mmCIF file of C-alpha atoms in Angstrom:
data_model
loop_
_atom_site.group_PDB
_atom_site.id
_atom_site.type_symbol
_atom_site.label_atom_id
_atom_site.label_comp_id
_atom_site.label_asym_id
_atom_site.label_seq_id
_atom_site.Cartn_x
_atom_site.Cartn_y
_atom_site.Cartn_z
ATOM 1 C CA UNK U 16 17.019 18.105 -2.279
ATOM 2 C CA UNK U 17 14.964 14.909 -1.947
ATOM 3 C CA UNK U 18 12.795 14.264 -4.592
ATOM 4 C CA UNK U 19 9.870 13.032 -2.661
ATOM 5 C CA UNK U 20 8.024 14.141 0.291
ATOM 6 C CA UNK U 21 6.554 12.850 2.967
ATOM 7 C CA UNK U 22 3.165 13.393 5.750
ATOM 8 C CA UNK U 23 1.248 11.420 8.038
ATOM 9 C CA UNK U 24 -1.030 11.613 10.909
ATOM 10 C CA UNK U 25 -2.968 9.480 13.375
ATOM 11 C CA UNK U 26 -6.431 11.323 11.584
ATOM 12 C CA UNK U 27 -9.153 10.000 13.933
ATOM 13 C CA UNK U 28 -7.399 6.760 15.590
ATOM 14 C CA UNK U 29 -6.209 7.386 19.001
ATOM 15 C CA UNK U 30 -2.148 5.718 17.819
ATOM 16 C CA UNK U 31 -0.664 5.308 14.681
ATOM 17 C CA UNK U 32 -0.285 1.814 13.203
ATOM 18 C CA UNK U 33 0.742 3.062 10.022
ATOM 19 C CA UNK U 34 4.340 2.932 9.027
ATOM 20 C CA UNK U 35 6.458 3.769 5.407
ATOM 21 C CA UNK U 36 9.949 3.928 3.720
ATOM 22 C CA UNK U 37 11.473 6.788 2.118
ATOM 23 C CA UNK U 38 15.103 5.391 1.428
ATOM 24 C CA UNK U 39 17.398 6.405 -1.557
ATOM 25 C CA UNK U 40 19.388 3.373 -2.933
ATOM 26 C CA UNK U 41 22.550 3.303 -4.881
ATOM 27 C CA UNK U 42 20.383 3.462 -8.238
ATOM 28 C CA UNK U 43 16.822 4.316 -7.125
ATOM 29 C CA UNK U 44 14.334 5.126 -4.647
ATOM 30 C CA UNK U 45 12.740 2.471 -2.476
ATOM 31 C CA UNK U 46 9.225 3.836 -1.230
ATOM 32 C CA UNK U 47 6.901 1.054 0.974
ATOM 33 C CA UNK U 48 3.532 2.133 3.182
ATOM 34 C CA UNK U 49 2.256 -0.654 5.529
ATOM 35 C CA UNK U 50 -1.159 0.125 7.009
ATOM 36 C CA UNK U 51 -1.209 -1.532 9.821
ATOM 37 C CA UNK U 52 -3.991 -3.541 12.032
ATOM 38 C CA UNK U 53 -4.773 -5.312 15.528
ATOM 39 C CA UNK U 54 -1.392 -3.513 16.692
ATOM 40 C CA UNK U 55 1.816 -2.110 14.683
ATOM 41 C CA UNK U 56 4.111 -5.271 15.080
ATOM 42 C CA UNK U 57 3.661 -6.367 11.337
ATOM 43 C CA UNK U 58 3.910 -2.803 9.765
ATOM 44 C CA UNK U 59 6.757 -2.031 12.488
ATOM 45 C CA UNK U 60 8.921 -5.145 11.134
ATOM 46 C CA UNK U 61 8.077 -4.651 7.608
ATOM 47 C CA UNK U 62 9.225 -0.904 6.859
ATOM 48 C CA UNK U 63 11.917 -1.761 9.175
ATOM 49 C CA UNK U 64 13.581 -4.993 6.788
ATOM 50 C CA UNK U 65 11.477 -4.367 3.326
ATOM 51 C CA UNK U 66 14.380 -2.481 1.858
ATOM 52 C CA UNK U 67 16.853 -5.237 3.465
ATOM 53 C CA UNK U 68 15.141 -7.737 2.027
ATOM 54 C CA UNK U 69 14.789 -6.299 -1.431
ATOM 55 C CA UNK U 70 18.053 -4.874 -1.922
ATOM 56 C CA UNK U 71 19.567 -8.650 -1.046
ATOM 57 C CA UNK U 72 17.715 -10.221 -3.727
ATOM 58 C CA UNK U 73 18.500 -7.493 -6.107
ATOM 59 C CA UNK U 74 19.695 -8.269 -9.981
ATOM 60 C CA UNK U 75 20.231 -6.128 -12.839
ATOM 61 C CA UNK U 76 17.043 -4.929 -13.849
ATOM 62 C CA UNK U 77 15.068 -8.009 -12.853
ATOM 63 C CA UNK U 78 13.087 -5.744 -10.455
ATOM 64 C CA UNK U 79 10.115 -7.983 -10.460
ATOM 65 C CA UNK U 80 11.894 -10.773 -9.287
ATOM 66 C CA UNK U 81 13.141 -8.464 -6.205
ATOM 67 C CA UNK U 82 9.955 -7.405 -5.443
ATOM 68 C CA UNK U 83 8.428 -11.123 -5.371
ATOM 69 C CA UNK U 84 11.208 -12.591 -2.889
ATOM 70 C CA UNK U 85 10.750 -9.467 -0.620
ATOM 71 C CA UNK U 86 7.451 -10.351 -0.149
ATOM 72 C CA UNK U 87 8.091 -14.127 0.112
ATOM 73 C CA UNK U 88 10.407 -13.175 2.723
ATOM 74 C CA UNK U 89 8.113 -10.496 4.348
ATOM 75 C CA UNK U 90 5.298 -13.027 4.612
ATOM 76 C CA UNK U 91 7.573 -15.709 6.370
ATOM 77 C CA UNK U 92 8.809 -13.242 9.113
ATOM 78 C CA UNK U 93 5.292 -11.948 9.760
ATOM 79 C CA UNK U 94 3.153 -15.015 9.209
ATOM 80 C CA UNK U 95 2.594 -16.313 12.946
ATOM 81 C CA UNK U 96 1.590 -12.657 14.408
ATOM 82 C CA UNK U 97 -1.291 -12.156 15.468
ATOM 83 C CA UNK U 98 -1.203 -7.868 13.777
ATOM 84 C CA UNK U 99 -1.264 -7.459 10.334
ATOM 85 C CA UNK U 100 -0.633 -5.147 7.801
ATOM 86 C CA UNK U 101 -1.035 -4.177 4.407
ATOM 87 C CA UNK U 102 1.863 -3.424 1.526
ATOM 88 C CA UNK U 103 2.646 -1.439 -0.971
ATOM 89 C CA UNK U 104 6.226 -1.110 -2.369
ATOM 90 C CA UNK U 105 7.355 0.707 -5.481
ATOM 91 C CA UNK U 106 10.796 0.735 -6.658
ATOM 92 C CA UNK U 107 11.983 3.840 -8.836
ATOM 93 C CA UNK U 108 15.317 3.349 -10.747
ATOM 94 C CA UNK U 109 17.035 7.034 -11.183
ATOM 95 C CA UNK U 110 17.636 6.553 -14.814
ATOM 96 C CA UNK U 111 14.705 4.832 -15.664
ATOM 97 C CA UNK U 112 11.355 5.671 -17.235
ATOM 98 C CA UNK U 113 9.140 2.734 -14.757
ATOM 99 C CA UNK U 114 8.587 2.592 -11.778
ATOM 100 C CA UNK U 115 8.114 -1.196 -10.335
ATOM 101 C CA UNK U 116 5.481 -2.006 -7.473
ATOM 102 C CA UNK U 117 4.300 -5.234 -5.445
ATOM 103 C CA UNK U 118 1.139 -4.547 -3.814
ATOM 104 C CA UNK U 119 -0.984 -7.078 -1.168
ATOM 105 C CA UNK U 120 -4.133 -5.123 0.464
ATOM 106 C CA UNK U 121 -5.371 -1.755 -0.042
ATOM 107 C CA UNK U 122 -2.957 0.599 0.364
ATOM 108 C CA UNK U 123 -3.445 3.210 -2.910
ATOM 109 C CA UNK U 124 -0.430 3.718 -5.479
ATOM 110 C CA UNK U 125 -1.670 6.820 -7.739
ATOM 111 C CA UNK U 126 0.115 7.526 -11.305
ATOM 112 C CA UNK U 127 -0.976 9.601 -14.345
ATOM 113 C CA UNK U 128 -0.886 7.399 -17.672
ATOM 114 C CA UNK U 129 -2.654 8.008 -20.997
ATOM 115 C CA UNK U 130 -4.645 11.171 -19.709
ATOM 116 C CA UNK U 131 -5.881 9.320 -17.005
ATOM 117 C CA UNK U 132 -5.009 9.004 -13.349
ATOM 118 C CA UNK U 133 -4.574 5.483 -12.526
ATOM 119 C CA UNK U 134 -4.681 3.624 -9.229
ATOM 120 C CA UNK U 135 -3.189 0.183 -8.113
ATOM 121 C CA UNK U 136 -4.807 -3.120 -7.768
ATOM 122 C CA UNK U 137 -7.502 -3.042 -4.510
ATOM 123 C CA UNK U 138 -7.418 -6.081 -2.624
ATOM 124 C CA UNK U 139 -10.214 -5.041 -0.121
ATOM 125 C CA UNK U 140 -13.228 -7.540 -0.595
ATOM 126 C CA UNK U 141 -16.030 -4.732 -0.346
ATOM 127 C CA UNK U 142 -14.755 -3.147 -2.892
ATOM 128 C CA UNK U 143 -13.626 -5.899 -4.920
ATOM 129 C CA UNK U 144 -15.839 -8.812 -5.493
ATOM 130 C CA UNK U 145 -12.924 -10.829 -7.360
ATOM 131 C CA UNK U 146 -11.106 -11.053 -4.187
ATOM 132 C CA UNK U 147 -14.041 -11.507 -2.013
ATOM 133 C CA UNK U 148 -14.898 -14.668 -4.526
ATOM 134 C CA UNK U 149 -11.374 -16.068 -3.796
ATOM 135 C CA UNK U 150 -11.254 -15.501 -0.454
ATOM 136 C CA UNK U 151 -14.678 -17.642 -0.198
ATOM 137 C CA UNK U 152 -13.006 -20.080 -1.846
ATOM 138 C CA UNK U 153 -10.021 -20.514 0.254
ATOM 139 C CA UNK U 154 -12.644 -21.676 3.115
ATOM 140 C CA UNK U 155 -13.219 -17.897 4.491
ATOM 141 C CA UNK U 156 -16.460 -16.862 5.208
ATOM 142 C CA UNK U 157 -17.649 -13.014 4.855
ATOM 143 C CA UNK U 158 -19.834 -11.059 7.030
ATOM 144 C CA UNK U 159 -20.583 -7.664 7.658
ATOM 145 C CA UNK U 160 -17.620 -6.731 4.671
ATOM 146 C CA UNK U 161 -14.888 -8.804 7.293
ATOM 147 C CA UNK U 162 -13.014 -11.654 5.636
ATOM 148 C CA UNK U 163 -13.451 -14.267 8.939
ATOM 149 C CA UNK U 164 -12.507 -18.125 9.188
ATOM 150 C CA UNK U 165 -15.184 -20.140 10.887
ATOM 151 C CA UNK U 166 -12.252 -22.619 11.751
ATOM 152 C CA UNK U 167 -10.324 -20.100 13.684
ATOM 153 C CA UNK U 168 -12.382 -20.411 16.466
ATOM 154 C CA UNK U 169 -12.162 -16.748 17.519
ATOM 155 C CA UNK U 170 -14.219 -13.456 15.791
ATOM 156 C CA UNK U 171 -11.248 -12.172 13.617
ATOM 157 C CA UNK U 172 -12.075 -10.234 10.623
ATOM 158 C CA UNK U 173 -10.208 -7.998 7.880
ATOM 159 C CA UNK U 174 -11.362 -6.098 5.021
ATOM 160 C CA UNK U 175 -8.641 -7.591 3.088
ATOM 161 C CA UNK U 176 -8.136 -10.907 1.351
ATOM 162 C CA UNK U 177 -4.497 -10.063 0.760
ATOM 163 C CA UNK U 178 -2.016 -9.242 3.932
ATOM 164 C CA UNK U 179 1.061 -9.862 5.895
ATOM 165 C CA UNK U 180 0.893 -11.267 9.511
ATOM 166 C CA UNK U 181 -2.863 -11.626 11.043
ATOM 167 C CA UNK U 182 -2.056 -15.827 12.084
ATOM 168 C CA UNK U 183 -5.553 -16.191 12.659
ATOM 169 C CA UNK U 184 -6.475 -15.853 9.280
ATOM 170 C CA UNK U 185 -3.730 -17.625 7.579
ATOM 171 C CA UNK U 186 -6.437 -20.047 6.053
ATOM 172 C CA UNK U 187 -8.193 -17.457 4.182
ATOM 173 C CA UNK U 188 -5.794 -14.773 3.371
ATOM 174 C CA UNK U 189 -3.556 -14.946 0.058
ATOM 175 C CA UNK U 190 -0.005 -14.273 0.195
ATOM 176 C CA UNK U 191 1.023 -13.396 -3.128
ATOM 177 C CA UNK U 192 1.864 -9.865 -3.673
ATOM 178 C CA UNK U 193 0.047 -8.241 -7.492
ATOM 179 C CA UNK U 194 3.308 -7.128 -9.115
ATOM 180 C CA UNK U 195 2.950 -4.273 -11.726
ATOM 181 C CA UNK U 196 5.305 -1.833 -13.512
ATOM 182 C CA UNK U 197 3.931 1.727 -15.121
ATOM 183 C CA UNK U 198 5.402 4.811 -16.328
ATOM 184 C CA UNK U 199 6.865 8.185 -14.412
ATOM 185 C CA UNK U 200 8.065 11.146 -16.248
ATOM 186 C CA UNK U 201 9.029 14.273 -14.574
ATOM 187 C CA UNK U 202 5.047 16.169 -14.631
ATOM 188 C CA UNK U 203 3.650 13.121 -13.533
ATOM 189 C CA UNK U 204 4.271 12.984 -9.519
ATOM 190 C CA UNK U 205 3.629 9.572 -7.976
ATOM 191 C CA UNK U 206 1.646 9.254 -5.033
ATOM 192 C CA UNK U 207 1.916 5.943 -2.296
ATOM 193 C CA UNK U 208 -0.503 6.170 0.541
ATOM 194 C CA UNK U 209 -2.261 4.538 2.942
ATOM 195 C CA UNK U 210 -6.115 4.145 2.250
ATOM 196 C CA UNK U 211 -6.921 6.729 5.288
ATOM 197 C CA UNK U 212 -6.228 9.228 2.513
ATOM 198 C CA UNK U 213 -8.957 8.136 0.125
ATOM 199 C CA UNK U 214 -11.973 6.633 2.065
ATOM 200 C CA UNK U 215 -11.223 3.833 4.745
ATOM 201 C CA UNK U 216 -14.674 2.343 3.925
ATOM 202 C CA UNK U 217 -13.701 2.126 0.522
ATOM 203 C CA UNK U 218 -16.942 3.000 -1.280
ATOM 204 C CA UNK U 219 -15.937 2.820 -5.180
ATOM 205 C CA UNK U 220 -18.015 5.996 -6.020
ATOM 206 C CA UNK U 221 -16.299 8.312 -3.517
ATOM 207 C CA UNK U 222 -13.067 6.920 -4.085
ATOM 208 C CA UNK U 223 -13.174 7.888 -7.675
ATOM 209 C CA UNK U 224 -13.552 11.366 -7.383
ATOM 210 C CA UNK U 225 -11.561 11.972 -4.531
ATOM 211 C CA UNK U 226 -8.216 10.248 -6.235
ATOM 212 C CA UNK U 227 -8.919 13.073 -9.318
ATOM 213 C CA UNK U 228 -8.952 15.999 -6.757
ATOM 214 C CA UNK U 229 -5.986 14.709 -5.031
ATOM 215 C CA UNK U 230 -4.136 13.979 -8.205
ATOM 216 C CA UNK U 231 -4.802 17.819 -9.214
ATOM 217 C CA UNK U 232 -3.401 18.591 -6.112
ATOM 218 C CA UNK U 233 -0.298 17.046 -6.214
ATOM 219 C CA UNK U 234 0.696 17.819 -10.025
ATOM 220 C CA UNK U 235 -0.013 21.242 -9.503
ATOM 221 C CA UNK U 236 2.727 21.299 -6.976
ATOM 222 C CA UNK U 237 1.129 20.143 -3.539
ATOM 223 C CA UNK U 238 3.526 18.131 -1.539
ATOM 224 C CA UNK U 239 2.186 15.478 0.895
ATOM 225 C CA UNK U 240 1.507 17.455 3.672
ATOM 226 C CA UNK U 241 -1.061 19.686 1.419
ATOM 227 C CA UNK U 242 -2.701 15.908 0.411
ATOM 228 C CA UNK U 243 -2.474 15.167 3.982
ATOM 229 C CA UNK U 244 -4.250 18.499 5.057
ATOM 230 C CA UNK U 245 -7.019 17.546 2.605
ATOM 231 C CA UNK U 246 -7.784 14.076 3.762
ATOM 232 C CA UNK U 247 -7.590 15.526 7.343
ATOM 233 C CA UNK U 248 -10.346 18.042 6.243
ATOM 234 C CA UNK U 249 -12.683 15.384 5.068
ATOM 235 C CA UNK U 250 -12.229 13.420 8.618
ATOM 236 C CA UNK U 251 -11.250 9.663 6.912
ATOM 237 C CA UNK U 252 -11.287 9.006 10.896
ATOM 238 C CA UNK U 253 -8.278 6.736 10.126
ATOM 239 C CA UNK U 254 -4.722 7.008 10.356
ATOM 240 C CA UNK U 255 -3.285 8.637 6.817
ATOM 241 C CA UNK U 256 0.361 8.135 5.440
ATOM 242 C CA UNK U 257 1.131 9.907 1.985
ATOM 243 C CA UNK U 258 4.380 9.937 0.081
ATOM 244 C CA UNK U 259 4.735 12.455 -2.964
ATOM 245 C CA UNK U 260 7.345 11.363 -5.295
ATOM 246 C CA UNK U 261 8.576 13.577 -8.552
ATOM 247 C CA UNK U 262 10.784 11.820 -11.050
ATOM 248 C CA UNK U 263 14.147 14.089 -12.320
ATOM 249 C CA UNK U 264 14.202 14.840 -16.032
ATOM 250 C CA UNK U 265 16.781 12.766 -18.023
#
């Protein structure tokens, strides 16, 4: 039996642009959710060669390293399409106790760690002022929380100051993936979504409780489709991808 399981839906969008990899390797599990935008080209081409990618620059334990040229590579197969799509990637090895991610965008990675549920880096600029600040400086102007570039000449905007594809922004966006490990231990389920199963409008305060309520969920033994069910209840009006994963003792 499959250690992980998986649950999506369209929630409130009329299509799904969402798209994700559940893929056992020789020594681990490869796991990847692309949220999609302006079409699912990006996300379509991305679950579909993430794992080729990253298992052809793989090396003994230097799992960082695959990660970054995945992306690198990602990024110069989707760069001059108009879609886009976020990333989030995390690499489990079977005998290890770390998982390995490379995030760009907003798509959630939950853990437990230290009595605390944890959540990966958010690279959505109305939630995250950093990126907003960085985004400015690249030349990108924001309005209405949209990232836009007044040089594009056309009225393209993202939430996002990290993302693959989306040409018209190319300026603006940054490319570089944040690249993290943290611990997994068999009580501690991981959870990769896409941010339709949190709050699409990504207002910090609502965020915060929700991720502890859906944390409970899943380490009490809910599999994805009972986090899916829940973020369907609430009516995130956006499309919602969720991947449980629970790490094997020894």
């Amino acid at each position: 039996m499959a250690p992980y399981t998986v649950a999506q839906d369209v929630g409130g969008r009329s299509h799904q642009e969402d798209r994700y990899v559940a893929e056992e390797m020789e020594r681990g599990y490869f796991f990847g959710v692309f949220d999609g935008h302006g079409g699912a080209e990006v996300s379509d081409m991305a679950a579909t060669i993430a794992p080729q990618f990253f298992s052809s620059a793989f090396k003994k334990r230097n799992y960082r390293g695959c990660l970054r040229a995945m992306t690198r590579q990602l990024h110069e197969t989707t760069k001059m399409l108009p879609s886009g799509a976020s990333m989030s990637v995390v690499y489990i090895p079977k005998k290890g106790r770390y998982a390995y991610a490379a995030v760009l965008g907003d798509s959630p990675i939950l853990w437990h760690h230290k009595k605390k549920v944890c959540i990966s880096p958010d690279h959505n600029i109305r939630s995250n002022p950093v990126e907003a600040a960085a985004a400015a400086a690249r030349g990108g102007q924001i309005v209405n929380g949209y990232l836009m570039d007044p040089q594009a000449g056309a009225s393209v905007g993202l939430q996002m100051a990290r993302a693959l594809g989306n040409a018209a922004l190319d300026r603006v966006l940054a490319r570089e993936p944040e690249i993290f490990k943290f611990p997994v231990s068999p009580k501690k389920p991981v959870i990769i979504a896409s941010d339709g199963l949190l709050d699409p409008g990504h207002r910090v305060e609502r965020q915060a409780e929700q991720i502890e309520i859906l944390y409970s969920l899943a380490r009490s033994g809910g599999e994805a489709d009972v986090l899916l069910q829940d973020a369907l209840s609430r009516q995130t009006h956006d499309n919602v991808t969720v991947i449980v994963y629970r790490h094997a003792a020894g």
